[in-house]
Short mmCIF file of C-alpha atoms in Angstrom, two decimals:
data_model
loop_
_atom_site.label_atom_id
_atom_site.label_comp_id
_atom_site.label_asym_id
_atom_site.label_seq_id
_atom_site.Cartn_x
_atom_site.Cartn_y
_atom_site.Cartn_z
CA UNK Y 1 -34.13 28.62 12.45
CA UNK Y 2 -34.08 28.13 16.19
CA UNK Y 3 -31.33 30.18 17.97
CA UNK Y 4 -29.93 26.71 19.19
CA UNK Y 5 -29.24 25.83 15.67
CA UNK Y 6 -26.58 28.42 15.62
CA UNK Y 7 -24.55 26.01 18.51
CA UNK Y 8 -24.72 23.13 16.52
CA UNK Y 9 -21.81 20.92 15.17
CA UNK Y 10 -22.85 20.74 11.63
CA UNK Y 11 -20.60 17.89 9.40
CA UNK Y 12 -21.27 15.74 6.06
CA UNK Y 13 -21.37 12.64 8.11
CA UNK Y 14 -20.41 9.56 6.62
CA UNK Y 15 -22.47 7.21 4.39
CA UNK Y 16 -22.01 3.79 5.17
CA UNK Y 17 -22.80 0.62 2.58
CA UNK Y 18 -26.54 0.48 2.16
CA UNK Y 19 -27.55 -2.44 4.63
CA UNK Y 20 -30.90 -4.18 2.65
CA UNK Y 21 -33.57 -5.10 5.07
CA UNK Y 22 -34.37 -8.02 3.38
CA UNK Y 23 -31.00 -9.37 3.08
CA UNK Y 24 -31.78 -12.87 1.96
CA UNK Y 25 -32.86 -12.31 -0.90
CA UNK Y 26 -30.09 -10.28 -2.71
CA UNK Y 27 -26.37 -11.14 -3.44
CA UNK Y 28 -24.49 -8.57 -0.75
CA UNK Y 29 -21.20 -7.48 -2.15
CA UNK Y 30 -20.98 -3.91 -0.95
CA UNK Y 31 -19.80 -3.55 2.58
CA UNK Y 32 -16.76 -5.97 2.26
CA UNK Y 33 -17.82 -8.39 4.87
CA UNK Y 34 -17.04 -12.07 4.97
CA UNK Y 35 -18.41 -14.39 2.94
CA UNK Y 36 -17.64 -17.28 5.60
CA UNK Y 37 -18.48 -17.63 9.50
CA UNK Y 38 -16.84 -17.33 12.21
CA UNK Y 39 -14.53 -19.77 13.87
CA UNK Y 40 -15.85 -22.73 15.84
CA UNK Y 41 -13.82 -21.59 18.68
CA UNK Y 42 -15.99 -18.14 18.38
CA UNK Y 43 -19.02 -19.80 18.31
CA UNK Y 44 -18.84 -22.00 21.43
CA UNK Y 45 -17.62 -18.85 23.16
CA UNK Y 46 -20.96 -17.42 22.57
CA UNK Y 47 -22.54 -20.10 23.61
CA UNK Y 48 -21.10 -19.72 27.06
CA UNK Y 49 -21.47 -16.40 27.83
CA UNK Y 50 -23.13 -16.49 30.76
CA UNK Y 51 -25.70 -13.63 30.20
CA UNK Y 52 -26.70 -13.66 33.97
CA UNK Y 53 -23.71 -11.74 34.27
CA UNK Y 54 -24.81 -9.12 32.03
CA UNK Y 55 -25.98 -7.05 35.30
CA UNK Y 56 -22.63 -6.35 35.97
CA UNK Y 57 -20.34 -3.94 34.10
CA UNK Y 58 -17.90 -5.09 31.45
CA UNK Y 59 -13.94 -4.80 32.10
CA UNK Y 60 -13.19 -1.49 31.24
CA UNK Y 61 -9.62 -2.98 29.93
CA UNK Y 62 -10.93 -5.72 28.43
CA UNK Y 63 -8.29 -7.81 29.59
CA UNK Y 64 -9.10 -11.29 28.35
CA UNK Y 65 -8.97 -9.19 24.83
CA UNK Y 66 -6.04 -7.41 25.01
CA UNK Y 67 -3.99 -10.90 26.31
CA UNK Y 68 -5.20 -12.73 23.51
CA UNK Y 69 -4.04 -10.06 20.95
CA UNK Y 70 -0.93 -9.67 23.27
CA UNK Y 71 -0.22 -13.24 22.74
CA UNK Y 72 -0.60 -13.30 19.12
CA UNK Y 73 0.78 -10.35 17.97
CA UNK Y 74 4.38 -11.01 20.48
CA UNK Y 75 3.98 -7.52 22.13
CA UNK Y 76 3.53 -6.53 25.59
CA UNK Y 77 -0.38 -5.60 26.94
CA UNK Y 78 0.56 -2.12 27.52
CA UNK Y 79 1.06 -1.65 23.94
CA UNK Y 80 -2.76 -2.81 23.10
CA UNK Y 81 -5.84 -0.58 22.76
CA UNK Y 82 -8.75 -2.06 21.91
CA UNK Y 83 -12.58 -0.54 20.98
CA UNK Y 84 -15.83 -0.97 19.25
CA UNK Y 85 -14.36 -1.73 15.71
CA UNK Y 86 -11.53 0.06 14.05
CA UNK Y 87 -13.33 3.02 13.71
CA UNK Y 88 -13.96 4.04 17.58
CA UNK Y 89 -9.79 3.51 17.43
CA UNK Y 90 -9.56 5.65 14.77
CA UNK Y 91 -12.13 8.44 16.39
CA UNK Y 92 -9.82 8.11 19.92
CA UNK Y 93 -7.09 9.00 17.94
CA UNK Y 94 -8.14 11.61 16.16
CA UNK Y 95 -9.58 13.43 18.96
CA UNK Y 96 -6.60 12.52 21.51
CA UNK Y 97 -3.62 13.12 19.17
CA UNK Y 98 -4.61 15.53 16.15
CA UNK Y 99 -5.03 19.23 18.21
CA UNK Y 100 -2.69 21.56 16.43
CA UNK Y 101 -2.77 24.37 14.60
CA UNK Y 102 -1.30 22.30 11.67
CA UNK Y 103 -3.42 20.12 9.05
CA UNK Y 104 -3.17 16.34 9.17
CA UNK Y 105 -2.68 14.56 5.66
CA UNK Y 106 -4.66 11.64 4.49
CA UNK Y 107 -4.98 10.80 0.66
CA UNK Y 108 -7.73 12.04 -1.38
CA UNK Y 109 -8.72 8.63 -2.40
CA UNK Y 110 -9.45 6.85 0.60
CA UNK Y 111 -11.67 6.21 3.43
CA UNK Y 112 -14.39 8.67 3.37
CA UNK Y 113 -14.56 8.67 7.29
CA UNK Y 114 -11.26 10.66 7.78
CA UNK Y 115 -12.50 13.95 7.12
CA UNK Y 116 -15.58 13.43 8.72
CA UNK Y 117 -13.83 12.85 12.00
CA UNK Y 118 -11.41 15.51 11.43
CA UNK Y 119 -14.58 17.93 10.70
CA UNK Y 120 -15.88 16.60 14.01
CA UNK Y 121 -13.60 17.24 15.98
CA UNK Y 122 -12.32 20.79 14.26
CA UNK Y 123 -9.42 19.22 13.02
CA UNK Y 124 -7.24 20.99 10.06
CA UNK Y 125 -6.92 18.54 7.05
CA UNK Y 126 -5.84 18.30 3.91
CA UNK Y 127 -5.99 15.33 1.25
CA UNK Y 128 -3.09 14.72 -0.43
CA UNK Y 129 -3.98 13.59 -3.99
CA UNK Y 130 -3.09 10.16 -5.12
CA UNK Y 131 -0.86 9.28 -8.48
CA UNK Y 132 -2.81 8.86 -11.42
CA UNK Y 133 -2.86 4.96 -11.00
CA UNK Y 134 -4.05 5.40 -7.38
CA UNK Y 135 -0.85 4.92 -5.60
CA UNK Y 136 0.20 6.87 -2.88
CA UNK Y 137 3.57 8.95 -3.31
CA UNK Y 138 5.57 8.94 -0.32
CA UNK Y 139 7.22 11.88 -1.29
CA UNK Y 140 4.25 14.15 -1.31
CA UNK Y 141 3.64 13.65 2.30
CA UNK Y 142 7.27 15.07 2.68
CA UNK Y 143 5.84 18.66 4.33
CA UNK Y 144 5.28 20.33 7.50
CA UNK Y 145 1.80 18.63 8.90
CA UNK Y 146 -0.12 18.15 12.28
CA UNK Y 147 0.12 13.94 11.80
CA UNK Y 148 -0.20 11.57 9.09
CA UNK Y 149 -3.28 8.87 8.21
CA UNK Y 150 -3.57 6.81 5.47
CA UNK Y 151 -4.96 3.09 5.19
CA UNK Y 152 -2.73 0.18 3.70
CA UNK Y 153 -3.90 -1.87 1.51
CA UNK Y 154 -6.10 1.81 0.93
CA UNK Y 155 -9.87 1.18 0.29
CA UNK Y 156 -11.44 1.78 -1.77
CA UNK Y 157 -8.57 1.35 -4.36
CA UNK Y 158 -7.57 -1.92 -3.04
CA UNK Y 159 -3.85 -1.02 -3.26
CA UNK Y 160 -1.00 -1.27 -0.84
CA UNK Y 161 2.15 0.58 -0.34
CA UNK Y 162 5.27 -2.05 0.15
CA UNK Y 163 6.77 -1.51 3.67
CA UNK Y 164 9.90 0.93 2.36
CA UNK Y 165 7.19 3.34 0.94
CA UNK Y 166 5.66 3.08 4.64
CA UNK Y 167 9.30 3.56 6.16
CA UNK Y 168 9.37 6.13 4.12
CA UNK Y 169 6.56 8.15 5.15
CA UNK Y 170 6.84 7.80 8.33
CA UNK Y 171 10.88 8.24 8.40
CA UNK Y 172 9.87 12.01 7.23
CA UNK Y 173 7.35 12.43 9.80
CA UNK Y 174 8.71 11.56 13.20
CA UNK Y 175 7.63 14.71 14.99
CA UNK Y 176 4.03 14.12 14.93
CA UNK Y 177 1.54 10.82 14.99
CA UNK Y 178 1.71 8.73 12.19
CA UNK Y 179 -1.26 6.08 11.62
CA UNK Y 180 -1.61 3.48 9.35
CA UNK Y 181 -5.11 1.82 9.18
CA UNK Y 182 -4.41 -2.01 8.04
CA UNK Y 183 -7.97 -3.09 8.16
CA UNK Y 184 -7.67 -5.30 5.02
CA UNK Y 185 -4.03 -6.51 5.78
CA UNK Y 186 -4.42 -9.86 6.33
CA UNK Y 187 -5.67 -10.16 2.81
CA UNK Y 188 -2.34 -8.46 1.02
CA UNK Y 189 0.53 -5.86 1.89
CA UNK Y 190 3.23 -6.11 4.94
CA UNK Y 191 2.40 -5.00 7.81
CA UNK Y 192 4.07 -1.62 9.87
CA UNK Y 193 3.74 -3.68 12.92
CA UNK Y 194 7.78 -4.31 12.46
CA UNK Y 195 8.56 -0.77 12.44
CA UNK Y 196 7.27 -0.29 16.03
CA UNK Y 197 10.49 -0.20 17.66
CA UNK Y 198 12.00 2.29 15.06
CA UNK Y 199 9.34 4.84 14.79
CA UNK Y 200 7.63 5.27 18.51
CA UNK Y 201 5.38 7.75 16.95
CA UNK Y 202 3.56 4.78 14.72
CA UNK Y 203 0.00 3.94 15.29
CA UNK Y 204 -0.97 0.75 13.49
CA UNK Y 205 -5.11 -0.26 13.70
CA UNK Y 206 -6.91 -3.08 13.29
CA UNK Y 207 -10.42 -4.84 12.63
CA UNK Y 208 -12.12 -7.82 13.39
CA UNK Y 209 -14.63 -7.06 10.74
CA UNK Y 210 -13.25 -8.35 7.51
CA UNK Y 211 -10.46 -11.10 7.57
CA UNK Y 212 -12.19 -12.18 11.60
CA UNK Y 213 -15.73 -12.55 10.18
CA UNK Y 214 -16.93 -10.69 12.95
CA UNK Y 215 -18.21 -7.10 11.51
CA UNK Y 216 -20.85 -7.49 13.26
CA UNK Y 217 -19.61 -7.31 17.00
CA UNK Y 218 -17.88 -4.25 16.62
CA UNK Y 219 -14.17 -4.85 18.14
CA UNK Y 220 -10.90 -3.01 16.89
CA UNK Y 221 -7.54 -2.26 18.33
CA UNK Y 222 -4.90 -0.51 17.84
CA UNK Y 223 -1.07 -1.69 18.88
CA UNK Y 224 1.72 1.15 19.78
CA UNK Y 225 4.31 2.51 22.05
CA UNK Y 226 3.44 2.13 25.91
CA UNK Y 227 3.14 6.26 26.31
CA UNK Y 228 0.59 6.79 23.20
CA UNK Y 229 -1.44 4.17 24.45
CA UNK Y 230 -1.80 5.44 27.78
CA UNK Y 231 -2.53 8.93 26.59
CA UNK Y 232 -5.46 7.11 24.48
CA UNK Y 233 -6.53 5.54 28.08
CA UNK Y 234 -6.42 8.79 29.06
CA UNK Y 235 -8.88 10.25 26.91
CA UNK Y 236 -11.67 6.67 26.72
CA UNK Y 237 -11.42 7.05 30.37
CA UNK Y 238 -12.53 10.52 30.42
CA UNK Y 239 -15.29 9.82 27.98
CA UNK Y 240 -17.04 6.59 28.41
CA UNK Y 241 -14.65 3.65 30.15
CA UNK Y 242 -17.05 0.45 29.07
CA UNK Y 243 -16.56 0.82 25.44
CA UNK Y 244 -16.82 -2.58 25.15
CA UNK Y 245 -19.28 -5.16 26.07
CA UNK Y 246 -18.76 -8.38 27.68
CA UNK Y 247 -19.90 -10.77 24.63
CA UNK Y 248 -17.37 -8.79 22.46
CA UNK Y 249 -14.44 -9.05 25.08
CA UNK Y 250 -15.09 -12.88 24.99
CA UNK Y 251 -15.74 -13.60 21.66
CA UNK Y 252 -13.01 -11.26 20.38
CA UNK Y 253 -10.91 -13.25 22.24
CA UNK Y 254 -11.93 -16.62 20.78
CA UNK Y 255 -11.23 -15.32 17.22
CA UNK Y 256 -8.33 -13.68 17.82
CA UNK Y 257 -7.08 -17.13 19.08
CA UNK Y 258 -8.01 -18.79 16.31
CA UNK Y 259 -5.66 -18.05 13.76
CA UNK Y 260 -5.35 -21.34 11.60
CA UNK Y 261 -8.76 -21.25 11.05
CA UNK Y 262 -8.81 -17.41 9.81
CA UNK Y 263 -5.73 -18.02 7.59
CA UNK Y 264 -7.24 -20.43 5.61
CA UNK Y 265 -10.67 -18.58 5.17
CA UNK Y 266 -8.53 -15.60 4.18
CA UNK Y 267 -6.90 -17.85 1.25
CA UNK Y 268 -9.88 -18.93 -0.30
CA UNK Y 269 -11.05 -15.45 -0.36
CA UNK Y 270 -7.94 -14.33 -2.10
CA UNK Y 271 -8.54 -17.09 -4.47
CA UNK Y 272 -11.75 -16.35 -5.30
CA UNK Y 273 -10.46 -12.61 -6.04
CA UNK Y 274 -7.80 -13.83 -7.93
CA UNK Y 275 -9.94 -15.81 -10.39
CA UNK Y 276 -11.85 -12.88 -10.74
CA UNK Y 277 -9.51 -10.95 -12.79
CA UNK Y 278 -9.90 -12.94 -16.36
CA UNK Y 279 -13.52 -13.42 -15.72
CA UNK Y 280 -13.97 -9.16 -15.76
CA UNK Y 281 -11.36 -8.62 -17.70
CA UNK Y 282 -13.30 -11.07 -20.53
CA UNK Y 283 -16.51 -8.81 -19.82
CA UNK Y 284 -14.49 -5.62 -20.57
CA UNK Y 285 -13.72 -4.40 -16.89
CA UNK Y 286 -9.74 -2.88 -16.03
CA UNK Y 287 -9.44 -3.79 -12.61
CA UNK Y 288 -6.60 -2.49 -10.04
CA UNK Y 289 -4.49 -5.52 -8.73
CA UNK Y 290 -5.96 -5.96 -5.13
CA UNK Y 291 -4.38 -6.68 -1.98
CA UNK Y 292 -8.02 -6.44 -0.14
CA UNK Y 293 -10.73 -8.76 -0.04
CA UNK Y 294 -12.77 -6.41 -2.70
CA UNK Y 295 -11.70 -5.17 -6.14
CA UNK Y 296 -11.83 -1.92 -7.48
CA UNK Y 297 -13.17 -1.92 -11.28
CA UNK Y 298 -14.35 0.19 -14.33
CA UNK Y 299 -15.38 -1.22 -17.59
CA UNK Y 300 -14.41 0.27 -20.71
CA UNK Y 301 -17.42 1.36 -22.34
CA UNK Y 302 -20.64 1.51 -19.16
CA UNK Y 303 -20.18 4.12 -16.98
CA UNK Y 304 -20.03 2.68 -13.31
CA UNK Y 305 -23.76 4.68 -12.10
CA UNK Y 306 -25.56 2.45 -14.88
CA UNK Y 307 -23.79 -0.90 -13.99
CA UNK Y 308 -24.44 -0.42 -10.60
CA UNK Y 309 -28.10 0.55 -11.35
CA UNK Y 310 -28.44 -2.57 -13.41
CA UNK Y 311 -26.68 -4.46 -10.55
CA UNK Y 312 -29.25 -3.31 -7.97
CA UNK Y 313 -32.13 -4.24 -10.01
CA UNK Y 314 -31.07 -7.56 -10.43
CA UNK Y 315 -30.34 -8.16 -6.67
CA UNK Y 316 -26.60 -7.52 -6.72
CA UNK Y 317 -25.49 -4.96 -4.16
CA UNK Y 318 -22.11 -3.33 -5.13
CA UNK Y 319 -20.65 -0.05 -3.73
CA UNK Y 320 -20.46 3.29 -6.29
CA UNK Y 321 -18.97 6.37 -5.04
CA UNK Y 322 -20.21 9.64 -6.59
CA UNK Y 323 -16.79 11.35 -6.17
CA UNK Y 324 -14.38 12.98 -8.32
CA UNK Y 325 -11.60 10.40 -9.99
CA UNK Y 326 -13.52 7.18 -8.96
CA UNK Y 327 -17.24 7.81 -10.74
CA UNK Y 328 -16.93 5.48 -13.01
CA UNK Y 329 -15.58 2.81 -10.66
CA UNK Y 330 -17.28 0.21 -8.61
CA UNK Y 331 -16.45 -1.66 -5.59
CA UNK Y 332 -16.85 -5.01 -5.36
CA UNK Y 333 -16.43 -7.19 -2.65
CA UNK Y 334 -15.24 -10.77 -2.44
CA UNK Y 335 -18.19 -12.92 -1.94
CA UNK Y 336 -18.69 -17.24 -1.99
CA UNK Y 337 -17.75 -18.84 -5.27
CA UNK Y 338 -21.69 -18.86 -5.94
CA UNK Y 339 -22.52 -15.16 -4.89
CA UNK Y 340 -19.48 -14.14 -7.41
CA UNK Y 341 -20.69 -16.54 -10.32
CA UNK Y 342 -24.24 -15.17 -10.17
CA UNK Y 343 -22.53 -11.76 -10.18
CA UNK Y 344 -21.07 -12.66 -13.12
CA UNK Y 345 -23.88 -13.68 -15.39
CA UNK Y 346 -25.62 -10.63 -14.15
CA UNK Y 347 -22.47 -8.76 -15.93
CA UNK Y 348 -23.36 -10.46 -18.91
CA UNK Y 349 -26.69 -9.54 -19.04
CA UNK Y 350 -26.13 -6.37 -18.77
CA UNK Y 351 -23.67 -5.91 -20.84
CA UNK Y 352 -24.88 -7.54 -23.34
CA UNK Y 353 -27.98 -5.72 -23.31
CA UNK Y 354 -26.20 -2.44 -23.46
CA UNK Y 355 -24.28 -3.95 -26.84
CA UNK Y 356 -27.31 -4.85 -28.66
CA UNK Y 357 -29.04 -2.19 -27.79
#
């Protein structure tokens, strides 16, 4: 060991999806991206960037971005900030908001990238277990804390909370920041952005990555009180002011603008998940009622390690966690009515195999 090793900032950092190299020739369902392309309005803004102009800095406030989301959303521009996907929001917050002595909650079943920050960035935590069928108990979260995070709809369960469990949360925590990550709202749930003007502790964040079709460009934002997005400001400005690029600025734009087009690729996703509950339920899978684009599923006699292995070797990438509670679970994500189907006769296979075994 080198004596410089004994400076270091050691964390469990956080595994993402596996991302095949070869992605063309295996069904992705793992990382809960969209099945379907961006707008047309997104694409023609790419095709007029104007990459001469790349010399030049982007605008460090993003300003075409934050008047588009401004304009859609109905609040003012001061209450907007925006970053390199959902999860540079979520780091910002972390390390501008979470510095006492006290622990912040999340729940125990939920996204993995939580603690990772928090252990980053020194942070006290402690996750609050979820009920026995997943759901999150306002009442538990009823306690003396440092600040309050949990995602709704929560991944990977695929549940959400209805808005008066939210209320309630947040109407017992309104001495410290409260955040709620909707990252998969468009697809199911209410959203906290109504309870802006009664709690001016609430954080609400957002992606462009799953309902926007535009995981990879990397934009987020987060919407809240004038004062806690300054203090954010505050902090990105200290650390590195051109978060984002110029081609994200632009195209973010374009999609957030684009709205009818988004709502109707978000129903046939939620259609395809919806006809996905006989179809599993036929091969022998109990799977939670989603409010995501994926579903979260266990069959009653394979164990979810030797599914997924039998997935995988068949060209079907699904997510397993090796955790406590959800082993035996898989994640699945809502692909095209084809990548689903051929899912599904892998299933069979498998299954059937196991059974005559």
């Amino acid at each position: 060991m080198y004596p410089w090793e004994a400076c270091v900032r050691k964390v469990t950092p956080y595994v993402p999806g596996e991302q095949p190299f070869e992605e063309s020739k295996i069904i992705k369902l793992n990382t809960n991206e969209n099945p379907y392309p961006p707008s047309p309005e997104v694409m023609k803004a790419a095709e007029c960037i104007k990459w001469k102009d790349m010399r030049l800095y982007p605008d460090y406030r993003a300003r075409e971005l934050v008047k588009a989301i401004s304009l859609v959303h109905g609040v003012g521009e001061d209450m907007i900030f925006p970053g390199v996907g959902s999860d540079d929001v979520l780091s910002m917050i972390f390390m501008t908001f979470f510095g006492s002595s006290k622990p912040i909650l999340f729940p125990d079943v939920s996204y993995s990238f939580y603690s990772v920050w928090a252990e980053v960035y020194k942070i006290p935590y402690e996750k609050v277990p979820v009920g026995e069928d997943f759901t999150i108990n306002p009442e538990d979260y009823y306690r003396d804390n440092g600040g309050v995070v949990f995602p709704n709809p929560n991944a990977p369960t695929s549940l959400a909370l209805e808005i008066g469990g939210v209320r309630d949360i947040l109407e017992h925590n309104r001495d410290v920041i409260c955040v709620v990550d909707e990252a998969y709202i468009d697809f199911g749930g209410t959203s906290a952005l109504e309870l802006l003007d009664e709690f001016p502790n609430l954080i609400v964040v957002r992606t462009f990555s799953k309902s926007k079709s535009l995981a990879g460009l990397r934009v987020g934002y987060a919407i809240a009180a004038p004062e806690i997005i300054k203090y954010l400001n505050d902090v990105k400005y200290s650390v590195n002011s051109y978060t984002l690029n110029t081609p994200s600025i632009e195209v973010g734009a374009a999609a957030m603008l684009s709205g009818k087009y988004y709502a109707t690729q978000t129903e046939h996703v939620v259609l395809t998940r919806e006809a996905a509950y006989p179809i599993l339920a036929e091969l022998g899978f109990e799977t939670l009622k989603s409010s995501t684009n994926f579903l979260f599923t266990k069959h009653e006699r394979l164990s979810g390690k030797e599914i997924y292995d039998g997935l995988r070797a068949r060209g079907v990438y699904v997510r397993h966690f090796n955790a406590p509670r959800i082993d035996d679970y898989l994640r699945i994500t809502i692909g095209s009515e084809y990548n689903m189907g051929f899912m599904y006769d892998v299933l069979r296979d498998i299954i059937n195999g196991h059974d005559n075994a």
